[in-house]
């Protein structure tokens, strides 16, 4: 089984309070990637950064005092440009998701995982956190990140995160068609 994980493609990270032009630019590529996986009947899972009204009182909120992805708000919703139909959405209260890992374990029991590919936002926070969790839980699994379907907080931290993941044997793809950097 091949799985695509679409990380936090939410309004607040695209064109909302924490949005960037780089995030806006990847939306069509992510949409194309989702459509390609669905055309081949592969599994697509979305994650959704989810905070409560008390966000500013949390450790993350004290370090990043910008309310974002508050459950139920417009910014919390996954971009309407991306079709979430027939996909599972996993809410996560922090950068990496153990619920995502548990879901992948269940899928692996049903039909052995062949690969997991991650795309989305932000490369340097939630994408890297989830990619590392997947790689640590499934060390022999092909784990990939498509650089052209990700954006970081800043272009330079996006590049740094890609280099860090590459060092941890996460395959970095360049081009939403899925060409490897090798």
Short mmCIF file of C-alpha atoms in Angstrom, two decimals:
data_model
loop_
_atom_site.label_atom_id
_atom_site.label_comp_id
_atom_site.label_asym_id
_atom_site.label_seq_id
_atom_site.Cartn_x
_atom_site.Cartn_y
_atom_site.Cartn_z
CA UNK A 1 0.00 0.00 0.00
CA UNK A 2 1.22 3.46 -0.92
CA UNK A 3 0.06 6.36 1.23
CA UNK A 4 0.14 10.12 0.68
CA UNK A 5 0.09 12.28 3.82
CA UNK A 6 -1.04 15.85 3.18
CA UNK A 7 0.26 17.84 6.14
CA UNK A 8 -1.63 20.89 7.43
CA UNK A 9 -2.78 22.42 4.13
CA UNK A 10 -4.96 24.79 6.11
CA UNK A 11 -6.08 28.33 5.36
CA UNK A 12 -4.08 29.88 8.21
CA UNK A 13 -0.85 28.38 6.81
CA UNK A 14 -1.61 29.17 3.17
CA UNK A 15 -2.99 32.69 3.00
CA UNK A 16 -4.07 33.34 6.59
CA UNK A 17 -2.24 34.65 9.63
CA UNK A 18 0.84 32.45 9.03
CA UNK A 19 0.56 32.25 5.25
CA UNK A 20 3.37 32.86 2.78
CA UNK A 21 3.58 33.28 -0.98
CA UNK A 22 5.50 30.00 -1.09
CA UNK A 23 2.60 28.23 0.61
CA UNK A 24 0.12 29.72 -1.85
CA UNK A 25 2.37 28.60 -4.73
CA UNK A 26 2.38 24.91 -3.76
CA UNK A 27 -1.42 24.51 -3.59
CA UNK A 28 -1.82 23.55 -7.29
CA UNK A 29 1.06 21.06 -7.01
CA UNK A 30 -0.43 19.46 -3.90
CA UNK A 31 -3.81 19.27 -5.62
CA UNK A 32 -2.18 17.52 -8.59
CA UNK A 33 -0.37 15.09 -6.27
CA UNK A 34 -3.63 14.20 -4.46
CA UNK A 35 -5.39 13.65 -7.77
CA UNK A 36 -2.57 11.38 -9.01
CA UNK A 37 -2.74 9.23 -5.86
CA UNK A 38 -6.51 8.98 -6.09
CA UNK A 39 -6.38 8.07 -9.79
CA UNK A 40 -4.26 5.07 -8.83
CA UNK A 41 -6.61 4.18 -5.91
CA UNK A 42 -3.90 4.95 -3.34
CA UNK A 43 -4.62 6.13 0.21
CA UNK A 44 -4.62 9.87 0.99
CA UNK A 45 -4.60 11.06 4.62
CA UNK A 46 -4.77 14.71 5.68
CA UNK A 47 -3.47 16.09 8.96
CA UNK A 48 -4.96 19.23 10.47
CA UNK A 49 -3.18 21.38 13.03
CA UNK A 50 -5.78 21.86 15.74
CA UNK A 51 -5.67 24.26 18.66
CA UNK A 52 -8.18 25.38 21.26
CA UNK A 53 -9.21 28.80 22.48
CA UNK A 54 -6.46 28.50 25.13
CA UNK A 55 -3.70 28.32 22.47
CA UNK A 56 -1.83 31.38 23.77
CA UNK A 57 -1.53 29.70 27.20
CA UNK A 58 0.19 26.61 25.77
CA UNK A 59 3.96 26.24 25.42
CA UNK A 60 3.64 26.52 21.64
CA UNK A 61 1.43 29.60 22.04
CA UNK A 62 3.95 31.26 24.33
CA UNK A 63 6.75 30.62 21.81
CA UNK A 64 4.62 31.45 18.75
CA UNK A 65 2.06 33.97 20.04
CA UNK A 66 -0.07 34.00 16.88
CA UNK A 67 -3.47 32.39 17.24
CA UNK A 68 -3.90 29.97 14.36
CA UNK A 69 -5.80 26.84 13.42
CA UNK A 70 -8.32 27.31 16.23
CA UNK A 71 -10.82 24.43 15.97
CA UNK A 72 -13.87 25.46 13.94
CA UNK A 73 -12.39 28.67 12.56
CA UNK A 74 -11.94 29.43 8.85
CA UNK A 75 -8.15 29.27 9.30
CA UNK A 76 -8.41 25.74 10.77
CA UNK A 77 -10.13 24.38 7.67
CA UNK A 78 -8.21 22.62 4.94
CA UNK A 79 -8.07 24.73 1.77
CA UNK A 80 -11.24 24.39 -0.29
CA UNK A 81 -8.96 24.05 -3.33
CA UNK A 82 -8.05 20.55 -2.08
CA UNK A 83 -10.59 17.74 -2.18
CA UNK A 84 -10.72 15.92 1.14
CA UNK A 85 -13.59 13.64 0.09
CA UNK A 86 -12.90 9.96 0.69
CA UNK A 87 -9.87 10.88 2.81
CA UNK A 88 -9.29 10.54 6.50
CA UNK A 89 -8.45 13.75 8.38
CA UNK A 90 -6.37 13.42 11.53
CA UNK A 91 -6.46 16.38 13.90
CA UNK A 92 -3.18 16.94 15.70
CA UNK A 93 -2.54 19.25 18.64
CA UNK A 94 1.18 19.55 18.01
CA UNK A 95 3.82 19.28 15.29
CA UNK A 96 4.04 15.50 14.95
CA UNK A 97 1.11 13.11 15.27
CA UNK A 98 1.20 9.81 17.12
CA UNK A 99 -2.40 9.30 15.93
CA UNK A 100 -1.04 9.38 12.39
CA UNK A 101 1.55 6.72 13.30
CA UNK A 102 -1.16 4.55 14.88
CA UNK A 103 -3.26 4.87 11.73
CA UNK A 104 -0.30 3.88 9.56
CA UNK A 105 0.28 0.85 11.82
CA UNK A 106 -3.36 -0.17 11.29
CA UNK A 107 -3.04 0.24 7.52
CA UNK A 108 0.20 -1.75 7.55
CA UNK A 109 -1.63 -4.61 9.30
CA UNK A 110 -4.41 -4.53 6.69
CA UNK A 111 -2.12 -4.37 3.66
CA UNK A 112 1.65 -3.96 4.05
CA UNK A 113 2.86 -0.41 3.53
CA UNK A 114 5.14 -0.01 0.51
CA UNK A 115 5.81 3.71 0.81
CA UNK A 116 4.67 6.88 2.52
CA UNK A 117 5.01 10.26 0.83
CA UNK A 118 4.52 13.55 2.65
CA UNK A 119 3.62 16.94 1.21
CA UNK A 120 2.35 20.14 2.79
CA UNK A 121 3.14 22.77 5.39
CA UNK A 122 5.41 23.71 6.99
CA UNK A 123 8.44 21.77 5.77
CA UNK A 124 10.55 22.94 8.69
CA UNK A 125 8.04 22.20 11.46
CA UNK A 126 5.19 19.75 10.85
CA UNK A 127 6.38 18.03 7.66
CA UNK A 128 9.79 17.21 9.14
CA UNK A 129 8.24 16.17 12.49
CA UNK A 130 5.84 13.73 10.87
CA UNK A 131 8.38 12.42 8.34
CA UNK A 132 10.80 11.67 11.18
CA UNK A 133 8.09 9.93 13.21
CA UNK A 134 7.17 7.77 10.21
CA UNK A 135 10.81 6.93 9.45
CA UNK A 136 11.53 6.09 13.10
CA UNK A 137 8.48 3.82 13.37
CA UNK A 138 9.04 2.16 9.97
CA UNK A 139 12.83 2.28 9.43
CA UNK A 140 12.77 0.00 6.36
CA UNK A 141 9.86 1.76 4.69
CA UNK A 142 10.44 4.09 1.75
CA UNK A 143 9.55 7.52 3.18
CA UNK A 144 9.54 10.42 0.73
CA UNK A 145 8.95 14.16 0.82
CA UNK A 146 8.22 16.09 -2.37
CA UNK A 147 10.13 19.37 -2.04
CA UNK A 148 7.98 21.05 -4.70
CA UNK A 149 4.81 20.23 -2.75
CA UNK A 150 6.09 21.71 0.52
CA UNK A 151 6.85 25.18 1.82
CA UNK A 152 8.59 26.27 4.97
CA UNK A 153 8.24 29.23 7.26
CA UNK A 154 11.07 30.78 5.20
CA UNK A 155 12.75 29.48 2.02
CA UNK A 156 16.06 28.93 3.83
CA UNK A 157 14.48 26.90 6.66
CA UNK A 158 12.59 24.85 4.03
CA UNK A 159 15.97 23.97 2.47
CA UNK A 160 17.52 23.20 5.87
CA UNK A 161 14.65 20.85 6.75
CA UNK A 162 14.98 19.03 3.42
CA UNK A 163 18.71 18.53 4.05
CA UNK A 164 18.03 17.22 7.57
CA UNK A 165 15.44 14.74 6.31
CA UNK A 166 17.78 13.59 3.54
CA UNK A 167 20.45 12.87 6.16
CA UNK A 168 17.91 10.70 7.99
CA UNK A 169 17.29 8.61 4.86
CA UNK A 170 14.04 10.24 3.90
CA UNK A 171 14.02 10.45 0.12
CA UNK A 172 13.63 14.01 -1.16
CA UNK A 173 11.74 14.27 -4.43
CA UNK A 174 12.07 17.32 -6.66
CA UNK A 175 9.13 17.97 -8.89
CA UNK A 176 5.55 17.12 -8.08
CA UNK A 177 5.73 14.42 -10.73
CA UNK A 178 8.00 12.68 -8.23
CA UNK A 179 11.54 12.79 -9.59
CA UNK A 180 14.15 11.83 -7.01
CA UNK A 181 17.08 14.15 -6.43
CA UNK A 182 19.51 11.30 -7.06
#
